[in-house]
Short mmCIF file of C-alpha atoms in Angstrom, two decimals:
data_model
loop_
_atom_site.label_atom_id
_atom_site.label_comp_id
_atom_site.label_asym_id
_atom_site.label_seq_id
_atom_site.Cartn_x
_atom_site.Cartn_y
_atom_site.Cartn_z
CA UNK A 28 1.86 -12.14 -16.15
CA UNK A 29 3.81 -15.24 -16.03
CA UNK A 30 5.19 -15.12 -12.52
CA UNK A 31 7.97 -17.59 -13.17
CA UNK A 32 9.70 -15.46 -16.45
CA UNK A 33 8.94 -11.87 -14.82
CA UNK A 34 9.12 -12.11 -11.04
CA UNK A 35 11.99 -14.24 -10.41
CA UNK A 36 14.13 -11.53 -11.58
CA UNK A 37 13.03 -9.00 -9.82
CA UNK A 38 13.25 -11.26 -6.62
CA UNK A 39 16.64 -11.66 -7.31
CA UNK A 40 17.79 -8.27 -5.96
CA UNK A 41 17.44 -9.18 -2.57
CA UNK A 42 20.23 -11.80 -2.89
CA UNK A 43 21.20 -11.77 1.12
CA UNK A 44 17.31 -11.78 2.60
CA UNK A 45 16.90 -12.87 6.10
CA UNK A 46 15.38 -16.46 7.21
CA UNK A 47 12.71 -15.32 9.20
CA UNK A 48 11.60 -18.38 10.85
CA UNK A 49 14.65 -18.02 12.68
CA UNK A 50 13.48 -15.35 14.75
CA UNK A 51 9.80 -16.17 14.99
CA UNK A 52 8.83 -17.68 18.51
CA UNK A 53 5.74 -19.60 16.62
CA UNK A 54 3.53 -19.74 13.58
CA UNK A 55 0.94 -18.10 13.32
CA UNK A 56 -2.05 -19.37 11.98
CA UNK A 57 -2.55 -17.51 8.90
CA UNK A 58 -6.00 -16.98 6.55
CA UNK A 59 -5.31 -15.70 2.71
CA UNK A 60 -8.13 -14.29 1.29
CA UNK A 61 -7.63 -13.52 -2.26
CA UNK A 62 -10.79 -11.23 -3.84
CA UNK A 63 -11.17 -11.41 -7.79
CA UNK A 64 -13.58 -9.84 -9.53
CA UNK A 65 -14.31 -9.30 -13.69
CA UNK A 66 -12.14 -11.39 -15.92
CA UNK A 67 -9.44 -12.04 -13.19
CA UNK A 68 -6.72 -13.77 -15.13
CA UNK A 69 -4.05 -13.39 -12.79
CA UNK A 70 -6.15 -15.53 -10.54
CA UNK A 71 -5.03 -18.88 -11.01
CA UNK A 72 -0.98 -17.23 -11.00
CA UNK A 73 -1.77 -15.96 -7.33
CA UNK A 74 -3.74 -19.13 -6.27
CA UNK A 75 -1.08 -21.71 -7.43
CA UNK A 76 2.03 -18.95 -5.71
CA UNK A 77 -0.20 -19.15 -2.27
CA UNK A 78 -0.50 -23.32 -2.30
CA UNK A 79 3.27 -23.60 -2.92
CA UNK A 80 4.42 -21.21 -0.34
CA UNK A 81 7.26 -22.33 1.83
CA UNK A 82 5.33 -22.21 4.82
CA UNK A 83 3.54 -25.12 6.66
CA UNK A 84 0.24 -25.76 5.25
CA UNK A 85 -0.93 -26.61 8.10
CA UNK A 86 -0.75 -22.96 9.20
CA UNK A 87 -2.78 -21.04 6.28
CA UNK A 88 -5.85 -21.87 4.62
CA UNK A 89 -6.74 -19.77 1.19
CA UNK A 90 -9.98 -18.37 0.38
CA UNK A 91 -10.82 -17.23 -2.87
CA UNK A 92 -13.51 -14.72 -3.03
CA UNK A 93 -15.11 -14.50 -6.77
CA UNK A 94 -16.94 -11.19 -7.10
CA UNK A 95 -19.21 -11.85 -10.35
CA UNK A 96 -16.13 -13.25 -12.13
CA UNK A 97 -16.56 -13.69 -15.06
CA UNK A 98 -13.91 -16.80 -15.83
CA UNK A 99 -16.15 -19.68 -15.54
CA UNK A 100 -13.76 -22.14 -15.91
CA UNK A 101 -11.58 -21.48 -13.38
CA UNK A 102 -14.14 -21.08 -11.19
CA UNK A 103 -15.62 -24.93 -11.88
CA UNK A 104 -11.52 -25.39 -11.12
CA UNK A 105 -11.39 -23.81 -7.76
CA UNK A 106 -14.78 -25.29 -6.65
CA UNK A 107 -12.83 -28.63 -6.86
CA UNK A 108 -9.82 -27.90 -5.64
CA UNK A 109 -9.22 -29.23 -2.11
CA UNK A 110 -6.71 -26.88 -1.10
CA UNK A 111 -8.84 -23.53 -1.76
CA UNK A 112 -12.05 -22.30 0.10
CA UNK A 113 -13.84 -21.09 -2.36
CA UNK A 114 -17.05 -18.06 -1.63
CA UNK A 115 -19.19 -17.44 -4.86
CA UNK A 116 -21.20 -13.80 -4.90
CA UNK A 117 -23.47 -14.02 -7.87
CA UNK A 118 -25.26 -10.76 -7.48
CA UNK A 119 -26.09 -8.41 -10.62
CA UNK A 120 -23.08 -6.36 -9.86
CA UNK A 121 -19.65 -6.81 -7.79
CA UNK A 122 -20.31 -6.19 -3.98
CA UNK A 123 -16.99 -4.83 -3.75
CA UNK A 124 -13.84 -5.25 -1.89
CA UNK A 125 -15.65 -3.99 1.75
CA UNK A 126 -18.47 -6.82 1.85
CA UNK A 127 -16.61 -9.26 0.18
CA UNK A 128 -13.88 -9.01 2.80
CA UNK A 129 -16.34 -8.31 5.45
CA UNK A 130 -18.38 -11.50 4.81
CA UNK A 131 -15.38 -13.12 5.43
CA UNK A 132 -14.65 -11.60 8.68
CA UNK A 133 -18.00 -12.65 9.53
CA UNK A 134 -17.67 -16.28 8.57
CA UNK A 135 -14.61 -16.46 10.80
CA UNK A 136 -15.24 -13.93 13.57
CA UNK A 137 -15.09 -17.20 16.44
CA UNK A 138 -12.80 -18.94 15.09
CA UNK A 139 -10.08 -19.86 17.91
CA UNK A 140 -6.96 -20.92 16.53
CA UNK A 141 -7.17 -18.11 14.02
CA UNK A 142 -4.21 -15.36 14.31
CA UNK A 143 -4.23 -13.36 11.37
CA UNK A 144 -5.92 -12.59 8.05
CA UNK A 145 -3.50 -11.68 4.63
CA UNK A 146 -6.19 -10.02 1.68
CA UNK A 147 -4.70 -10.02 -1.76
CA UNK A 148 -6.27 -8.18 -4.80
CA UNK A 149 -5.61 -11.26 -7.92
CA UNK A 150 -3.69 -9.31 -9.80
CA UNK A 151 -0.85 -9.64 -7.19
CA UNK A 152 1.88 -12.13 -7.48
CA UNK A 153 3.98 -13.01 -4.49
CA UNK A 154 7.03 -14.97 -3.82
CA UNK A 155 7.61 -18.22 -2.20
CA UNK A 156 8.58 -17.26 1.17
CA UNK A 157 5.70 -14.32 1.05
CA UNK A 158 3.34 -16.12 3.99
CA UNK A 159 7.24 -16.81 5.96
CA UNK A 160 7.91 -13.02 5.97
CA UNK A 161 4.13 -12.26 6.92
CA UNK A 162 4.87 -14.42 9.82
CA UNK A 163 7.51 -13.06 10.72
CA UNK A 164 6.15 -9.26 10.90
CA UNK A 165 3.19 -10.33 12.85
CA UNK A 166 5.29 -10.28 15.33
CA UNK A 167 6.16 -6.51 15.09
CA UNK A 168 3.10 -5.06 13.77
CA UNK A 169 -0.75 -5.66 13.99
CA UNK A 170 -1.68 -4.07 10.61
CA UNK A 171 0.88 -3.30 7.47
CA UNK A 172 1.41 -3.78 3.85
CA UNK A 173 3.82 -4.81 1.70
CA UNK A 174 5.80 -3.35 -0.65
CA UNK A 175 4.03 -3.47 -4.43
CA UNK A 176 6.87 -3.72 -7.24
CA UNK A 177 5.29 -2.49 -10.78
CA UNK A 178 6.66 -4.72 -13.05
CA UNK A 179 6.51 -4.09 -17.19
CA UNK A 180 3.93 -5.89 -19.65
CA UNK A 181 5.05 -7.38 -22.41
CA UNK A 182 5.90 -4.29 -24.32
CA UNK A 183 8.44 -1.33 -22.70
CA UNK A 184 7.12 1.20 -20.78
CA UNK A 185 4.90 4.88 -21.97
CA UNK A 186 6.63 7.56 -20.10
CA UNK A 187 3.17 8.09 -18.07
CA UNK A 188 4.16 4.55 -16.88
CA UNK A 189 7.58 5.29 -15.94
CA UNK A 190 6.47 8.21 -13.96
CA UNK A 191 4.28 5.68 -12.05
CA UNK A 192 6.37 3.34 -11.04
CA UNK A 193 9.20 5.87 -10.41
CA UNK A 194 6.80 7.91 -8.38
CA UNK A 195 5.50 4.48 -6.46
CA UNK A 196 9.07 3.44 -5.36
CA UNK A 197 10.12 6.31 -4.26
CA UNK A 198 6.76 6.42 -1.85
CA UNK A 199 8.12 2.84 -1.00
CA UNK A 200 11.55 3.47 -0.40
CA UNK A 201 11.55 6.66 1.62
CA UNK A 202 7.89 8.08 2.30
CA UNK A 203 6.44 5.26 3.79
CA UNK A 204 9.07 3.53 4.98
CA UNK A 205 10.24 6.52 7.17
CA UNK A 206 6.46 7.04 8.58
CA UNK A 207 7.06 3.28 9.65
CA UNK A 208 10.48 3.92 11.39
CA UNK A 209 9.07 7.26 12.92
CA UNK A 210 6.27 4.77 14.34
CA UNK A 211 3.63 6.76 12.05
CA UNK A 212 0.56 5.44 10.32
CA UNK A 213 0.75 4.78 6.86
CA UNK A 214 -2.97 4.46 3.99
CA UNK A 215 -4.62 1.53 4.25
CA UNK A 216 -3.60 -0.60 0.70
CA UNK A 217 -6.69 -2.83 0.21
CA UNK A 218 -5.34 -4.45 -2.66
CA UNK A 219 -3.10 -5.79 0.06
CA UNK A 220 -2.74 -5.80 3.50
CA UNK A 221 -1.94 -7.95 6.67
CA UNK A 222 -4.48 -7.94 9.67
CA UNK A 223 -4.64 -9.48 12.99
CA UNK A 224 -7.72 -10.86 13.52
CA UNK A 225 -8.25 -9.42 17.27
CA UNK A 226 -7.37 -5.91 16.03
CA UNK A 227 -9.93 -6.78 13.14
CA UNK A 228 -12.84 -7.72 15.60
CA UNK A 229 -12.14 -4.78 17.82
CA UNK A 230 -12.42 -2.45 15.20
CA UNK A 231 -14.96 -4.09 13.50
CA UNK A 232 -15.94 -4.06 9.59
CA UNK A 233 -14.60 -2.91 6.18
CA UNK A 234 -15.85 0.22 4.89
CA UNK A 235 -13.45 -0.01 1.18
CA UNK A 236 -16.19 1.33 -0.99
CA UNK A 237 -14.20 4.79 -2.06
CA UNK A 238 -10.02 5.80 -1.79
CA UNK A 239 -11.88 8.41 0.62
CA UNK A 240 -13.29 5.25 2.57
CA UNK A 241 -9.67 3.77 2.96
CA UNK A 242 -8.38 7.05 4.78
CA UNK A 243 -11.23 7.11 7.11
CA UNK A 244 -10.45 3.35 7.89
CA UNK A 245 -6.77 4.08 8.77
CA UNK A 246 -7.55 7.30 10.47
CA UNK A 247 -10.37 5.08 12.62
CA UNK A 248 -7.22 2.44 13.25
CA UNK A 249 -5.21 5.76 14.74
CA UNK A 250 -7.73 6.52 16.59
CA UNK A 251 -7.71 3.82 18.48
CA UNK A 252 -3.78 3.73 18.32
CA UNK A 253 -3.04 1.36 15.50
CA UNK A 254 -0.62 1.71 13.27
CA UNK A 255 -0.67 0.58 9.74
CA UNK A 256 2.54 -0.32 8.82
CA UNK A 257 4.77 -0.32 5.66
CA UNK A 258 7.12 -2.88 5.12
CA UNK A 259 9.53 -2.48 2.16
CA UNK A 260 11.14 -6.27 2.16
CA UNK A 261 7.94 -7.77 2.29
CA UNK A 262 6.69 -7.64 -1.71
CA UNK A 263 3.82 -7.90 -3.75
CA UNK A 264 4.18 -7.51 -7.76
CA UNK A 265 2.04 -6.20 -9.87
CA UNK A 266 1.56 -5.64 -13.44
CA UNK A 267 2.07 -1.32 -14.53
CA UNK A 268 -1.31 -1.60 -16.26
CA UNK A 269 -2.71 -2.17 -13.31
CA UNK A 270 -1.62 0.93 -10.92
CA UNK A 271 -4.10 2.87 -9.04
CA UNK A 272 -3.28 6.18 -7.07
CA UNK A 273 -4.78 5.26 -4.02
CA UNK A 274 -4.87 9.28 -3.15
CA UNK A 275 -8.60 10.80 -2.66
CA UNK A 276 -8.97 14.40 -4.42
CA UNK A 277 -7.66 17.26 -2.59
CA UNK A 278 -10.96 18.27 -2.04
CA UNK A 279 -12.09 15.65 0.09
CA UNK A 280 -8.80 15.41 1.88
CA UNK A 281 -9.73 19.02 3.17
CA UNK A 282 -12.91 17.77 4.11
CA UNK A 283 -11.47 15.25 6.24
CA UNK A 284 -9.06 17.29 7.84
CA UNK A 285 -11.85 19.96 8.45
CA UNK A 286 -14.20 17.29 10.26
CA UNK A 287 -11.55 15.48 12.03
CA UNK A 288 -8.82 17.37 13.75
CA UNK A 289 -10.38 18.99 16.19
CA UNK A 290 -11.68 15.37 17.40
CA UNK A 291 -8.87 12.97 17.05
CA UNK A 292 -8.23 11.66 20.73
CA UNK A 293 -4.15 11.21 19.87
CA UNK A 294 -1.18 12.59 18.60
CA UNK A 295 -0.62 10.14 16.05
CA UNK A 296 -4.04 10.64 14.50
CA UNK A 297 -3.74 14.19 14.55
CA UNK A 298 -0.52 14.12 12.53
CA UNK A 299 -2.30 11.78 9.79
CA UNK A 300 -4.93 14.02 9.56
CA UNK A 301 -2.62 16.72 8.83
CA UNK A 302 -0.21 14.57 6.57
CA UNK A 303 -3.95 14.74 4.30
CA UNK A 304 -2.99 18.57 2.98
CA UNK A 305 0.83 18.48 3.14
CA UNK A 306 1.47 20.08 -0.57
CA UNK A 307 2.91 18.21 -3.47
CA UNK A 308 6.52 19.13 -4.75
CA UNK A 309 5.35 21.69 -6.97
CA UNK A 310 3.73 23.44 -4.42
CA UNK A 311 6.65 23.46 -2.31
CA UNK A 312 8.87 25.39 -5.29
CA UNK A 313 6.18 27.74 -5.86
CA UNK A 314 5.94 28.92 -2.27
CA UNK A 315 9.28 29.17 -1.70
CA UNK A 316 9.48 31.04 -4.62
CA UNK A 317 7.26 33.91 -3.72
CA UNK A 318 8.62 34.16 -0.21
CA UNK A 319 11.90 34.63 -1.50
CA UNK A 320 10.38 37.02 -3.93
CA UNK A 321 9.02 38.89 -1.71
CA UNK A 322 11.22 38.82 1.41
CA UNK A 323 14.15 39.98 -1.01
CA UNK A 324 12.09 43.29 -2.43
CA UNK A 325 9.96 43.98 0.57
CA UNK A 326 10.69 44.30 4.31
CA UNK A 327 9.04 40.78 5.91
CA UNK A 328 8.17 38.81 9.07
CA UNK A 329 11.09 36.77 8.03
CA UNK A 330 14.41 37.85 6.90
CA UNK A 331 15.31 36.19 3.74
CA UNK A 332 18.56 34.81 4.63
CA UNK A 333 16.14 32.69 7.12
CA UNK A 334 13.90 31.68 4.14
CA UNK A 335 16.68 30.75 2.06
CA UNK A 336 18.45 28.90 4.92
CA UNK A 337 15.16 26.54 5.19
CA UNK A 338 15.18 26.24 1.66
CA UNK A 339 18.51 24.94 1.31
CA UNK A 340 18.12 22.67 3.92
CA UNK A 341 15.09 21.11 2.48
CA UNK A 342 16.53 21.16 -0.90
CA UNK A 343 19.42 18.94 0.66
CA UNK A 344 17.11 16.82 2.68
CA UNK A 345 15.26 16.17 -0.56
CA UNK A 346 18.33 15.12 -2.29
CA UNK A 347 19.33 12.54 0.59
CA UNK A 348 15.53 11.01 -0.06
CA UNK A 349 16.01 10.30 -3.80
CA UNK A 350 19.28 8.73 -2.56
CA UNK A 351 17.71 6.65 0.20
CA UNK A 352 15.23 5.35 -2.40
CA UNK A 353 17.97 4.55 -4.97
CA UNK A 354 15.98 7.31 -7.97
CA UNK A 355 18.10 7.32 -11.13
CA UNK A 356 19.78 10.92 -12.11
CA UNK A 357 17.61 9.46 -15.56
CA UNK A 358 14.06 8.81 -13.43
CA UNK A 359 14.45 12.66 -12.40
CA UNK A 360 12.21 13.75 -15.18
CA UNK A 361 9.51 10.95 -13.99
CA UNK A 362 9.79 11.68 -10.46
CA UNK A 363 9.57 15.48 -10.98
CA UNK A 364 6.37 14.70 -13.74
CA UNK A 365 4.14 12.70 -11.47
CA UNK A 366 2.71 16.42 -9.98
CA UNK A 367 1.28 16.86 -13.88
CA UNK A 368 0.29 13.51 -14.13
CA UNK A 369 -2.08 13.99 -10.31
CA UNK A 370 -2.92 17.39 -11.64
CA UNK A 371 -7.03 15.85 -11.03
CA UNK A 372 -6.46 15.36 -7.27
CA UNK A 373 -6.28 19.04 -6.66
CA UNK A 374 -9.76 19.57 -7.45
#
């Protein structure tokens, strides 16, 4: 992905963004730890977008973490490069996202004029002013993500693909953004994510091994009343061929909510651990169908005028979300498909 030729346009929706340095009290001292692993070849893309950031270099170092990459060449390139910290892992197979970053964590657990740490999968991109913003939102939150924009290969998109990224912006737009606003905990991202590095040592290491590892991780940040943030004006991109539900099988969702409810010491964690087995659209229509069913034909607990009332008002709620997040009357069919296209997390 050629961040120049693909990124720039999308960056050029948000036309009026704020200067955030005008409202920051102070810079934060910022590390960038960007993990690449296999062939990497977006690496050198998100390298050379971190050293020409708009923000003071005297505030953010980069580390590059290479995972048994496989791109020897760049890697002889970074080892001489003065303006990138460079950490090698040579084992027979990739360590993974949770040592790599913990190793890390380690290597700078006393440093002193350290304030925060930014981790960046390589396949990101970011913009210019991407370490400004971060800045900027350190100084609301101790732990969030940004926003990641899907943005098209070099060939139009399948209409799996379309389903993604409809599916992933309207999580961005409305979903998570709302849990944010409502001061409610949002997954962990670990292909990227801002952490302050006090809340990091308090909580201690990464445990990224599984998508079920990353929602124990933010459900052991609520527990101890952290919230993990979204931030919607804060962006990542990334290339389509490169999306990931980051949503663990039904099945183990239950299992969390089964072994956790009961002893989670706040509200906030209880209501994650619940937000686990809220059901999909789908599910939703379905239900509502048989109540309505049945309430109409067959004397019930609830009168169907009530159900139907609910219904409507959910129906219209719904319709104000797709609105919020700006979906297409065309991306209706994508939206609407991405159910089918999960149909292996309910098992």
């Amino acid at each position: 992905i050629k961040i120049d030729e693909k990124v720039k346009g999308f960056s050029k929706d948000v036309q009026c963004k704020k200067i955030r340095d005008k409202y920051t009290s102070k810079d934060s001292n910022i590390c960038v730890a960007v993990y690449a692993t296999g062939e990497a070849k977006n690496l050198e893309n998100i390298i050379q977008q971190l050293k020409n950031q708009e923000y003071s270099k005297q505030r953010y170092i980069i580390y590059a973490i290479l995972d048994k990459c496989e791109n020897a060449n760049l890697e002889v390139t970074l080892q001489g490069d003065l303006d990138v910290n460079v950490i090698n892992v040579n084992n027979l197979e990739p360590i993974g996202k949770s040592q790599a970053y913990s190793i890390l964590a380690e290597k700078l657990f006393e440093a002193k004029n350290l304030d925060a740490f930014v981790f960046l999968d390589a396949k990101n991109n970011v913009d210019s002013d991407f370490l400004t913003n971060v800045n900027y939102y350190l100084t609301k939150h101790d732990v969030f993500m940004p926003m990641v924009s899907y943005i098209p290969d070099d060939k139009p998109l399948t209409f799996w693909e379309n389903v993604q990224a409809t599916y992933a912006r309207y999580c961005s737009k409305f979903i998570y953004s709302a849990r944010t606003r409502l001061n409610l905990t949002n997954l962990i991202n670990t292909d990227a994510f801002i952490i302050k590095k006090d809340v990091l040592n308090k909580i201690g290491s990464f445990d990224f091994q599984d998508k079920t590892a990353e929602v124990k991780y933010t459900l052991k940040l609520a527990k101890e009343g952290i919230i993990a943030a979204f931030v919607d004006d804060l962006k990542v991109y990334t290339a389509i061929s490169s999306y990931d539900s980051r949503i663990p099988s039904l099945s183990n969702r239950i299992n969390i909510f089964w072994n956790n409810f009961t002893h989670s010491p706040n509200l906030k964690s209880q209501e994650y651990v619940c937000s686990l087995i809220t059901p999909n659209f789908w599910a939703c229509i379905l239900a509502y169908a048989i109540l309505l069913g049945h309430s109409y034909k067959f004397p019930f607990w609830v009168s169907y005028t009530a159900i139907l009332i609910t219904f409507i008002i959910l129906a219209l709620a719904f319709c104000l979300s797709l609105m919020s997040a700006k979906i297409y009357a065309k991306e209706f069919i994508y939206l609407f498909a991405y159910p089918i296209y999960s149909f292996a997390h309910i098992i």
